[in-house]
Coordinates of C-alpha atoms in Angstrom, one line a residue:
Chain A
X75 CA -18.5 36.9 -11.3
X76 CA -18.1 37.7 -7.7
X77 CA -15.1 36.2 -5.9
X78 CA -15.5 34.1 -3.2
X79 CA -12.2 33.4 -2.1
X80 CA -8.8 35.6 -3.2
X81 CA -5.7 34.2 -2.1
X82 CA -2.4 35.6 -2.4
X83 CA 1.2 34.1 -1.7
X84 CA 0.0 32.0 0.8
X85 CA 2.4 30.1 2.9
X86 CA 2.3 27.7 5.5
X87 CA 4.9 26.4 8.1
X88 CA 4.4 23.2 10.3
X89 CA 6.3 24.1 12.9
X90 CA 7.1 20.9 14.3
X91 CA 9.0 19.1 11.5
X92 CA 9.5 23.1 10.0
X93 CA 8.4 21.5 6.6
X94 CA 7.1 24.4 4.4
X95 CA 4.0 22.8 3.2
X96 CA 2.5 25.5 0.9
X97 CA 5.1 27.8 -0.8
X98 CA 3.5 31.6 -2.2
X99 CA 0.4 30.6 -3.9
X100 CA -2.2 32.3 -5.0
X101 CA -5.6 32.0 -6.8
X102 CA -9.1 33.0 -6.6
X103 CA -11.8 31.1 -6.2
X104 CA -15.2 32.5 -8.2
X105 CA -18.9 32.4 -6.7
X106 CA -20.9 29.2 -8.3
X107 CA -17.6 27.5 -9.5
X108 CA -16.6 24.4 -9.0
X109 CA -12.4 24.8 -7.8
X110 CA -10.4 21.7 -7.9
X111 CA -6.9 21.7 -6.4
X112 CA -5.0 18.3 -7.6
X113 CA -1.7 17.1 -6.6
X114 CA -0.3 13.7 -4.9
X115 CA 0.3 13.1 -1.4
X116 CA 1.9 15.5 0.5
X117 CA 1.7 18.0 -2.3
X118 CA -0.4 20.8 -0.1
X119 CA -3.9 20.1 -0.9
X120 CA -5.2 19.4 2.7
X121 CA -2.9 22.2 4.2
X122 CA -4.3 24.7 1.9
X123 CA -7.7 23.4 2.5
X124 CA -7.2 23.7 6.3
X125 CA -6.2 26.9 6.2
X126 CA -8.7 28.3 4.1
X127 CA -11.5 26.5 7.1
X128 CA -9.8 28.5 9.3
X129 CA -8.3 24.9 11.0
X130 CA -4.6 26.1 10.5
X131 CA -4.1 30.1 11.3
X132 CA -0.6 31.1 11.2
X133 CA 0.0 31.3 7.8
X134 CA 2.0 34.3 5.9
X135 CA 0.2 36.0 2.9
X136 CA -3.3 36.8 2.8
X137 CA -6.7 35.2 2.5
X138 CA -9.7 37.3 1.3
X139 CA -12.9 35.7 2.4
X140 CA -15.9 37.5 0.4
X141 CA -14.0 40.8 0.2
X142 CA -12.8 41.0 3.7
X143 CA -9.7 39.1 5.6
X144 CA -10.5 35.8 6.3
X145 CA -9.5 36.2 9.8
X146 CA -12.0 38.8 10.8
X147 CA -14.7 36.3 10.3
X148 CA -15.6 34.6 13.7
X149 CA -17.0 31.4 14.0
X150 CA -20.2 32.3 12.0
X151 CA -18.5 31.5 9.1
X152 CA -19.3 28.3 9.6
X153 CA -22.6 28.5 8.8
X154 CA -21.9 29.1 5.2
X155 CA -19.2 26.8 5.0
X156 CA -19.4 22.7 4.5
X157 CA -16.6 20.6 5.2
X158 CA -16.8 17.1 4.2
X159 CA -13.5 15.4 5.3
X160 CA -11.4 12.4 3.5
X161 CA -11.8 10.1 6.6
X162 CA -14.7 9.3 8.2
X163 CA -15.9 11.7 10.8
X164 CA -18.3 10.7 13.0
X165 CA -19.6 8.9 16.4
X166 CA -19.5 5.2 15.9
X167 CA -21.6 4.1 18.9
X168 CA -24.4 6.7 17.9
X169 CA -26.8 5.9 14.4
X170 CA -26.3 7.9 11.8
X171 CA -29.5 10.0 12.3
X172 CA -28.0 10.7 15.8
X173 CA -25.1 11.8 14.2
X174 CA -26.8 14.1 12.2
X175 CA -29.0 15.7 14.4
X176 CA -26.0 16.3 16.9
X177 CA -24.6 18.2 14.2
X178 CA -27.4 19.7 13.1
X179 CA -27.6 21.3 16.5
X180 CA -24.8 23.8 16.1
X181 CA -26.0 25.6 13.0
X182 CA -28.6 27.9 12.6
X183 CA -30.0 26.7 9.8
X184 CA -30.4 23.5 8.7
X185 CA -31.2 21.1 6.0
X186 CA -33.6 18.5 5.2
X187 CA -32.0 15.3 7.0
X188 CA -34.3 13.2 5.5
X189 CA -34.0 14.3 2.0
X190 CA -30.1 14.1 2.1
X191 CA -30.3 10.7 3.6
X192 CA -32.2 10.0 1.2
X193 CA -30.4 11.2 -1.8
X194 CA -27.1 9.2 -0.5
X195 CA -29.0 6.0 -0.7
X196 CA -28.6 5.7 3.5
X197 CA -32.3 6.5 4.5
X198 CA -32.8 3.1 4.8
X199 CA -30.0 2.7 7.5
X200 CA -30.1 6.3 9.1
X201 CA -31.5 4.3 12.7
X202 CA -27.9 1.8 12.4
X203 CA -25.1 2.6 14.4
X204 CA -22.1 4.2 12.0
X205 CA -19.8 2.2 13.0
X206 CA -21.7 -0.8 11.3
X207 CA -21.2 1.3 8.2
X208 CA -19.0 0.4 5.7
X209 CA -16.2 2.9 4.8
X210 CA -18.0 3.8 1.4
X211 CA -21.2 4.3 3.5
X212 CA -18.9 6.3 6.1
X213 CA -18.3 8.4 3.2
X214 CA -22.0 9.1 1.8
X215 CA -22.4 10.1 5.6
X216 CA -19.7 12.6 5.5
X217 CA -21.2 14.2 2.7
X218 CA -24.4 14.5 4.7
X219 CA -23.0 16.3 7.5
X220 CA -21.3 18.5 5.0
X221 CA -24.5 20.1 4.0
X222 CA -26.5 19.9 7.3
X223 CA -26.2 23.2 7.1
X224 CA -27.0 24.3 3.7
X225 CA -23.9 26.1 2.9
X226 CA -23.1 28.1 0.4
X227 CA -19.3 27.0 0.0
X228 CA -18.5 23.2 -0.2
X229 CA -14.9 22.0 0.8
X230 CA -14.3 18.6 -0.4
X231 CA -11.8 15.9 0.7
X232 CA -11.2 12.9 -1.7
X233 CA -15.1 12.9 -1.5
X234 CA -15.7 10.2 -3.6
X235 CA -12.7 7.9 -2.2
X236 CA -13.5 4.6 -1.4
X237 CA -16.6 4.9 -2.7
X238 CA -17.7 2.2 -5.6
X239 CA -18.8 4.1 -9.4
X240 CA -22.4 4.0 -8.5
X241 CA -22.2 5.6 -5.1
X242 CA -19.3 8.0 -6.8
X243 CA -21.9 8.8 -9.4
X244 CA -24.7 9.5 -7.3
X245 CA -22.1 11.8 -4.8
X246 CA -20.9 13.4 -8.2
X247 CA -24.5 14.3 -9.3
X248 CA -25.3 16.1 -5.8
X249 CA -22.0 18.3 -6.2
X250 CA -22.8 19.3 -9.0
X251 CA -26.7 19.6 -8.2
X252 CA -24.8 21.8 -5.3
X253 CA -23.1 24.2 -8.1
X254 CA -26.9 24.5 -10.2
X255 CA -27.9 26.0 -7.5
X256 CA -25.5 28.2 -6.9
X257 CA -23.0 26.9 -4.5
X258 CA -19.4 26.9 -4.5
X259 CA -17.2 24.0 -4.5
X260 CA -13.4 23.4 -3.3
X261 CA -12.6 20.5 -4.3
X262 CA -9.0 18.5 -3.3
X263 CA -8.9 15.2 -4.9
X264 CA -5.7 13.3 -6.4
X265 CA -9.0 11.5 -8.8
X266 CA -8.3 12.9 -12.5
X267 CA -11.9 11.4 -12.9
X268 CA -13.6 13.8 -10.4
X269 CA -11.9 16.6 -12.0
X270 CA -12.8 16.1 -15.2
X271 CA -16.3 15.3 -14.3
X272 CA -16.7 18.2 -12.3
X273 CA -14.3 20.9 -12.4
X274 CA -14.6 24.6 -13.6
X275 CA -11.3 25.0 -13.0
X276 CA -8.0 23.8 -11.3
X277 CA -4.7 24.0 -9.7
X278 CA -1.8 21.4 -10.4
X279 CA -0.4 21.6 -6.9
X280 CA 2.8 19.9 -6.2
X281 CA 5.7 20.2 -3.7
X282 CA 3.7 22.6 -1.8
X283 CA 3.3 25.2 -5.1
X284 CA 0.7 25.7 -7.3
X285 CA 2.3 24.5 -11.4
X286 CA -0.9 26.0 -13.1
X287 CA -4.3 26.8 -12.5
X288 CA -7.0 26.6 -15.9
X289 CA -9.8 25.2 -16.8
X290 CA -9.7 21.3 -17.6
X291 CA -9.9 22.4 -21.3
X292 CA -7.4 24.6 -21.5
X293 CA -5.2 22.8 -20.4
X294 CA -5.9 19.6 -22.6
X295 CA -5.5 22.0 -25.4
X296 CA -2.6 23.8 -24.4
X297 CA -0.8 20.8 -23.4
X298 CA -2.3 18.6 -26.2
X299 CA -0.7 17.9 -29.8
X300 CA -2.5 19.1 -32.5
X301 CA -2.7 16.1 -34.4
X302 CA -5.4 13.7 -35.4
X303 CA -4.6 10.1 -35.7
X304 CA -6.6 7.8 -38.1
X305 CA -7.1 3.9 -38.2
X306 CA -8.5 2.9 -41.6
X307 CA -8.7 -0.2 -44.0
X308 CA -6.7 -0.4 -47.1
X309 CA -6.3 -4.2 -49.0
X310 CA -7.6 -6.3 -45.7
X311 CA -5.3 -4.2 -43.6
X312 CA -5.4 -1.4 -40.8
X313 CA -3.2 1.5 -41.7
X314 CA -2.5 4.2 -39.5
X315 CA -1.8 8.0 -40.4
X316 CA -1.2 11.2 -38.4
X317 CA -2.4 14.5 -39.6
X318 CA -1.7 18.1 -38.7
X319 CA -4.8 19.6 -37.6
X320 CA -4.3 23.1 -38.8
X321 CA -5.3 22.8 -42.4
X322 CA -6.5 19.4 -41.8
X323 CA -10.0 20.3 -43.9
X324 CA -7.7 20.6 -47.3
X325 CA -5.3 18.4 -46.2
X326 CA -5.7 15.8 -49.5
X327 CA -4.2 12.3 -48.0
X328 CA -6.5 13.4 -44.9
X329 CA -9.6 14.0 -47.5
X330 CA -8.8 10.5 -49.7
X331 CA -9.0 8.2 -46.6
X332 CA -12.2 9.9 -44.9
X333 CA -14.0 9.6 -48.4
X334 CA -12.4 6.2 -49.7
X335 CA -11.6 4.4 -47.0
X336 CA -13.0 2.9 -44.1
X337 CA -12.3 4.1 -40.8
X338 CA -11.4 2.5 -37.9
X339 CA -10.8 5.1 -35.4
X340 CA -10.3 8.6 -35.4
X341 CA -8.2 10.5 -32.4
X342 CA -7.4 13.9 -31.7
X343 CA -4.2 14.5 -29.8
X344 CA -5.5 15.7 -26.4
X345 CA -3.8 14.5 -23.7
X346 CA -5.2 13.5 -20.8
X347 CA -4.6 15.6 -17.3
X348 CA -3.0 12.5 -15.6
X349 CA -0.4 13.6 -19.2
X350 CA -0.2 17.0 -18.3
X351 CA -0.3 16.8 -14.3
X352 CA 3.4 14.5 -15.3
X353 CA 4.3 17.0 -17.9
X354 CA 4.0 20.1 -15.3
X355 CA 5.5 18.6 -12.4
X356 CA 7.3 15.9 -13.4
X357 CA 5.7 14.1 -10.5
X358 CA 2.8 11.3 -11.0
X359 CA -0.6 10.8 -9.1
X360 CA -1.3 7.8 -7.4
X361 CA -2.2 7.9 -3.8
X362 CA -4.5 10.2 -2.0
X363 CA -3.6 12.9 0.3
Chain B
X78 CA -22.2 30.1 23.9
X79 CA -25.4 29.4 22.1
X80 CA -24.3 26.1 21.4
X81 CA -23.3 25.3 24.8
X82 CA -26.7 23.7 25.5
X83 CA -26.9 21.6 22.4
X84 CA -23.1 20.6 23.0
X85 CA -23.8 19.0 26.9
X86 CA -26.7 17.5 25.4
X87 CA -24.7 15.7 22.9
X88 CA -22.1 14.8 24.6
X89 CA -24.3 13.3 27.4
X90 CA -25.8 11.3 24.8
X91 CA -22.3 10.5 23.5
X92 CA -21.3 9.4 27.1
X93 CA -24.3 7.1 27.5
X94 CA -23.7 5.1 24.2
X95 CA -20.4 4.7 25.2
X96 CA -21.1 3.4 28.3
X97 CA -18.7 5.8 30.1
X98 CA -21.2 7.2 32.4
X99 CA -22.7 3.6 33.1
X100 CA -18.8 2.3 33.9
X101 CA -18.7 5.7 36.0
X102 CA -22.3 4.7 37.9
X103 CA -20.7 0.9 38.4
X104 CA -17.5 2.2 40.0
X105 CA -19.3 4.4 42.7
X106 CA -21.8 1.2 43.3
X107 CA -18.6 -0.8 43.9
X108 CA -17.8 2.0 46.5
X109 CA -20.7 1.2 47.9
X110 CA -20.3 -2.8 48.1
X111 CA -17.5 -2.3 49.4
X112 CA -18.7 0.1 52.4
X113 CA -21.0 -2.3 53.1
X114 CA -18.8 -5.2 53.3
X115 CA -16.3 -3.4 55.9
X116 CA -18.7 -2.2 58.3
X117 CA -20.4 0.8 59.4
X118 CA -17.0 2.8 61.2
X119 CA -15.0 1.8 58.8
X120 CA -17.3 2.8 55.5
X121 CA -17.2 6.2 57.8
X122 CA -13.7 6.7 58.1
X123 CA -13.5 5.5 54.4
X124 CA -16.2 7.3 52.5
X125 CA -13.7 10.7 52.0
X126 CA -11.4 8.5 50.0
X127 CA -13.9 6.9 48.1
X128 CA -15.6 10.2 47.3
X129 CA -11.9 11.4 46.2
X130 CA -11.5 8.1 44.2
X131 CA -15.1 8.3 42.4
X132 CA -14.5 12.5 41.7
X133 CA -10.6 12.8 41.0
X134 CA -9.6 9.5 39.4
X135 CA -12.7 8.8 37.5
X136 CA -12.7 12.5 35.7
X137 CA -9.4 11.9 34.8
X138 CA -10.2 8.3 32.8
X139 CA -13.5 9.4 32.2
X140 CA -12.4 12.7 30.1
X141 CA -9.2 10.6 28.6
X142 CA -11.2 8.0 27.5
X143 CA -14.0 10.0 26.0
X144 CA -11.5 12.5 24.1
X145 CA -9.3 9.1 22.8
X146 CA -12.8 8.0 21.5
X147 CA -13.3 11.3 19.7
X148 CA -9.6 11.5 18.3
X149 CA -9.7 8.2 16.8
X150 CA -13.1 9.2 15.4
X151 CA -11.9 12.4 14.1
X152 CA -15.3 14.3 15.1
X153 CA -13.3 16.5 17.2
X154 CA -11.9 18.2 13.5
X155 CA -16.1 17.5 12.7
X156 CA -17.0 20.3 15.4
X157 CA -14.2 22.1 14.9
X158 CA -15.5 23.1 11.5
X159 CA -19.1 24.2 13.0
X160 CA -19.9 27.3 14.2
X161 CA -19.8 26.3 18.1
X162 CA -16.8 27.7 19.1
X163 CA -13.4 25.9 21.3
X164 CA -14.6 27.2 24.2
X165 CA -17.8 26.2 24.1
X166 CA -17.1 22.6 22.7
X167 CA -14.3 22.0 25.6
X168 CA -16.7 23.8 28.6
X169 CA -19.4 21.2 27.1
X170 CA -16.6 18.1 27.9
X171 CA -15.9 20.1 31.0
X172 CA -19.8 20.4 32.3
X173 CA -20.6 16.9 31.8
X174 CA -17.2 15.5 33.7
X175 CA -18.2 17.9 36.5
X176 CA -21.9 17.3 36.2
X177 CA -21.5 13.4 36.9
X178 CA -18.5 14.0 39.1
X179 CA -20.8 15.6 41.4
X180 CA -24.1 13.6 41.4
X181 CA -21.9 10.6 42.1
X182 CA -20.3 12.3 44.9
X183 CA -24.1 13.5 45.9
X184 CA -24.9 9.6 45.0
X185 CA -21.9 8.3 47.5
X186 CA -22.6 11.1 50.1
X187 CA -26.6 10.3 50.3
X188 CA -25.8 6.8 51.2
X189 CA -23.2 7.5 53.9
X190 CA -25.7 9.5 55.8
X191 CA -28.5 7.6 55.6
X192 CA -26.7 4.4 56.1
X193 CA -23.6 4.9 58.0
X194 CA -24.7 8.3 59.6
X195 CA -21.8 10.1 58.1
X196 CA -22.1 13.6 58.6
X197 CA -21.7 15.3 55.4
X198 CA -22.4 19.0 54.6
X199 CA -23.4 18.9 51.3
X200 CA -23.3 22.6 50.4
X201 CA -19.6 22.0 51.2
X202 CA -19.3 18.8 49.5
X203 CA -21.4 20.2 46.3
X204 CA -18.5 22.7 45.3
X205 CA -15.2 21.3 46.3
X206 CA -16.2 18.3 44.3
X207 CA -16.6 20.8 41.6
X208 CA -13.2 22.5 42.3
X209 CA -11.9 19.2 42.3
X210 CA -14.0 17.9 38.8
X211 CA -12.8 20.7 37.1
X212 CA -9.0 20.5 38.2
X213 CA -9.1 17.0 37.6
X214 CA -11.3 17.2 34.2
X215 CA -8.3 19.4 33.2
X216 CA -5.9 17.0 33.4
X217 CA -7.4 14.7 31.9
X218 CA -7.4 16.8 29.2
X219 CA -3.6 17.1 29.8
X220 CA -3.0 13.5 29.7
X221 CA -5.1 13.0 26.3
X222 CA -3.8 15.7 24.4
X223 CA -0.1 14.7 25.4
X224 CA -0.6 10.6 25.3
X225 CA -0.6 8.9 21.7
X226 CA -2.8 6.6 22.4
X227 CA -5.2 5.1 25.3
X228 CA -2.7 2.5 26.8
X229 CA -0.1 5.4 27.3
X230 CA -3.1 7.3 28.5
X231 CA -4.3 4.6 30.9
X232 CA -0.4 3.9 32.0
X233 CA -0.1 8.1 32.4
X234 CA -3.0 7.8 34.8
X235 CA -1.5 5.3 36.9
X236 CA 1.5 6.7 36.8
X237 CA -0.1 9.9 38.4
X238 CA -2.0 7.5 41.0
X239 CA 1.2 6.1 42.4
X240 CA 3.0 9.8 42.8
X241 CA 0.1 12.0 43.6
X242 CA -3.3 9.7 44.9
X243 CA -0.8 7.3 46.8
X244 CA 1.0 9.2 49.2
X245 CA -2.9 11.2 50.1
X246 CA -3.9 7.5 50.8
X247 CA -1.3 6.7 52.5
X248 CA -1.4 9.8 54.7
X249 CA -5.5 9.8 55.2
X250 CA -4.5 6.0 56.9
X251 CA -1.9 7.3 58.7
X252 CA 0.9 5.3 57.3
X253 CA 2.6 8.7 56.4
X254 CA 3.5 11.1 58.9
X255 CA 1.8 14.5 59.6
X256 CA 5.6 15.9 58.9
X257 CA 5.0 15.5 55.1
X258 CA 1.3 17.6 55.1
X259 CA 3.1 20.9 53.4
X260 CA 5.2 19.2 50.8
X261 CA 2.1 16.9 50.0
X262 CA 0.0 20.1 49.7
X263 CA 1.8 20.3 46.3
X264 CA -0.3 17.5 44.8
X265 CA -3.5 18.0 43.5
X266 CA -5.1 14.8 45.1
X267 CA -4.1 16.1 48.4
X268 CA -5.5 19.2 48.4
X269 CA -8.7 17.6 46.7
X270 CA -8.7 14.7 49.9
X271 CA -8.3 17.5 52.1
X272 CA -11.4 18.9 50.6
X273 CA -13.4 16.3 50.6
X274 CA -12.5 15.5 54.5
X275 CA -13.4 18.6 55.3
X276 CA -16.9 18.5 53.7
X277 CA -17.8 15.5 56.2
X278 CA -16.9 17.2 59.4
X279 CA -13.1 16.4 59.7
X280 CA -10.5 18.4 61.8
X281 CA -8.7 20.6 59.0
X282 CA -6.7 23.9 58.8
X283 CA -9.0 26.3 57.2
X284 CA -5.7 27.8 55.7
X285 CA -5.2 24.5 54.1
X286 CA -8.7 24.2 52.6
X287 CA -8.0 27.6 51.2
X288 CA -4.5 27.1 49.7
X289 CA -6.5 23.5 48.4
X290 CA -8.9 25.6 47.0
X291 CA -6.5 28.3 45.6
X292 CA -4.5 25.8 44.0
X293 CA -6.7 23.6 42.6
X294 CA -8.1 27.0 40.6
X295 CA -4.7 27.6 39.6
X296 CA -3.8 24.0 38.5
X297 CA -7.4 23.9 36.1
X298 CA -6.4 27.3 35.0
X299 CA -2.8 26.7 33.9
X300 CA -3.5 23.7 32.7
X301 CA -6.7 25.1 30.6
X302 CA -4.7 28.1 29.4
X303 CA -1.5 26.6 28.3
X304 CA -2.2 22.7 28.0
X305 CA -5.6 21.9 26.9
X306 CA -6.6 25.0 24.6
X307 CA -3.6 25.5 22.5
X308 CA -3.0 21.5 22.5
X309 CA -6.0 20.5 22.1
X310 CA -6.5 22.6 18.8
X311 CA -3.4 21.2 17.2
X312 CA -4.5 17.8 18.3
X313 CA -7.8 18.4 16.3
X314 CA -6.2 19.7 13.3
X315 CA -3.4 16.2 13.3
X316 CA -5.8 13.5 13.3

């Protein structure tokens, strides 16, 4: 699969509070994946994310942009790229169609407005001012403007902050309607449900370093126990047992309750990624970035 | 700067629903009121100062006001991530400050000749209101990329009133002596007044008009270079 994105030992300096944000990362990012890069606040997410849109440039290591260095591309890289931003980004005073088509203007190419309006459920308002949006419609909005363009590489903010299930649901389905089609997604989200949801892959980042990078199920197996737990009557009561997994198919308690028994519940030991985000960094995941 | 054009067109949009270029248009009509309620050789003797008012004072609110707008919107980061590049998204903010800078000084100058036959030479006037837009425009910029938020901006712009546009009113009503013309040459208002004197037929140096000239170049330069681009970037990226 072609790489989209190759990063090595990236580091990044603010240099006004000379706080080391990102500290010697690297990963790739792979054409048609969806990439998710997790962490708390303050753990690097938005700084890596800025540097790979080219927003923050003086950065040690290097950044391989489809084979070549990132910083040869000029501004034209922006027409493959979507950014859809954690806070609202747009033009209060002007509707949201305006919005849009002063957007619009600066690309080459560009998408159906209508249809994406549509999709996010805003059609119906597109001819309101934004700022007589709500934040969650604020945020349908950013995703709009994030494929104006039609890119072929998606960055993601939090993109489904704020937003209530359905709306989340109906953002999650387009992202991932996005990656059907071929399309590449970076996605920075502190959401353990987004990732799940959507992710190929991701990166636990914390303190400004990446803890591990894998795919959701990996991870959940890795990190897991490999024990089932069962729930089952005996004499009016619920009983609970834990079995080994390996060997669990001639393991003879195991095979007595499942055939004389009935069962209550049955559960594996995979842990969730919320577990293993703790486990790897000792650090928990409650605020966005 | 292929995106130049769809830029200014946005941003004049932007300005309209914002109501800074109807704010702008009610300031020079108060100009005008007031011309009319002094009299005809007074409006004459005051229609360089208004001029400087409407073109100096009113880029710097009207560029601080409409980049405060944009950084508590965050679009600036919006466009920064499009392929329209700094230059052309700043030149765009640039053309439209200069752009209404000088059809209200066109607006202004139009009335004092057919009303208070003011003699005006407008391909004079035309330019040095551009020189002095653009210094002007520039810091603006200045103030909004240094100023946290629009009351320090608004106090930043007074503040720049009573050092720099004071003492060049003060002088153009004589209440400061001609001894003080070289050391006041160091203010950008100055040189703009001088400017804008000179467009309507007043008695100045032609040396002065061309240090005026000069300097305000340099000022928009300096400011441009090492102020607004690298600032304005970082400002951007922050919000």
């Amino acid at each position: 699969m072609e790489t989209v994105f190759k990063v090595n030992n990236l580091s990044y300096m603010y240099k006004k509070n000379r706080v080391q944000a990102v500290k010697d990362i690297s990963f790739e990012v792979k054409k048609g994946e969806i990439f998710g890069i997790l962490g708390p606040s303050g753990a690097g997410k938005s700084t890596t994310q800025k540097v790979l849109i080219k927003l923050l440039k003086d950065y040690q290591g290097s950044i391989e942009y489809l084979g070549r260095n990132l910083e040869s591309y000029d501004n034209s890289f922006y027409e493959q790229v979507g950014v859809g931003f954690e806070l609202p980004v747009h033009f209060s005073k002007l509707s949201a169609m305006e919005n849009m088509k002063f957007f619009a203007r600066l690309y080459r190419k560009n998408a159906d407005i209508d249809g994406l309006m549509k999709a996010v459920g805003l059609f119906e308002d597109k001819d309101r001012l934004v700022g007589e949006y709500s934040k969650g419609m604020k945020m349908r909005l950013n995703f709009v403007r994030a494929m104006l363009n039609e890119p072929e590489i998606l960055f993601l903010d939090e993109a489904t902050n704020g937003l209530d299930p359905k709306n989340a649901r109906i953002i999650k389905d387009l992202v991932r309607d996005f990656k059907n089609k071929g399309g590449t997604v970076i996605l920075s989200t502190h959401l353990m449900n987004d990732v799940e949801e959507l992710c190929d892959r991701i990166a636990f980042i914390s303190g400004g370093e990446i803890r591990e990078i894998s795919t959701p199920r990996e991870l959940k197996i890795r990190y897991g126990k490999r024990i089932l737990t069962v729930e089952y009557r005996l004499n009016g009561e619920t009983k609970e047992r834990v079995f080994d997994l390996d060997g669990i198919g001639k393991n003879e308690a195991f095979l007595d309750i499942v055939q004389n028994h009935e069962i209550e519940t049955m559960h594996s030991g995979e842990t969730s990624l919320d577990d293993i985000f703790i486990q790897v960094t000792g650090e928990r995941i409650d605020e966005p970035s | 700067m292929s995106h130049l054009k769809g830029l200014i067109r946005g941003e004049f949009e932007r300005l309209m629903r914002y109501r800074i270029i109807q704010v702008g248009f009610m300031v020079s009509v108060l100009w005008l009121l007031v011309m009319f309620l002094i009299g005809r050789e007074e409006a004459r003797a005051f229609i360089p100062l208004f001029i400087f008012m409407d073109v100096a004072l009113m880029t710097v609110m009207l560029i601080g006001a409409g980049l405060f707008y944009e950084r508590q919107e965050n679009t600036l980061k919006s466009m920064m991530t499009s392929p329209a590049t700094m230059a052309e998204i700043i030149f765009s903010k640039l053309i439209s400050a200069v752009y209404i800078a000088i059809q209200s000084a066109v607006f202004l100058g139009l009335f004092a000749y057919f009303f208070f036959d003011a003699s005006v030479n407008f391909a004079i006037l035309i330019p040095f209101v551009l020189i002095i837009a653009l210094a002007h425009a520039m810091i603006g910029y200045a103030f909004s990329v240094w100023m946290k938020d629009f009351p320090t901006l608004l106090a930043a712009t007074m503040m720049y009133m009573i050092i720099f546009g004071f003492p060049t009113i003060f002088y153009s009503l004589d209440i400061l002596g001609e001894g003080l013309e070289t050391v006041l040459m160091f203010s950008p208002t100055h040189a703009s007044m001088l400017m804008i004197e000179f467009s309507f037929g007043e008695e100045v140096s032609t040396t002065l008009i061309v240090i005026g000239v000069i300097y305000l170049l340099v000022v928009a330069f300096v400011l441009g270079r090492y102020v607004v681009f690298p600032k304005y970037i970082e400002k951007a990226i922050k919000e």
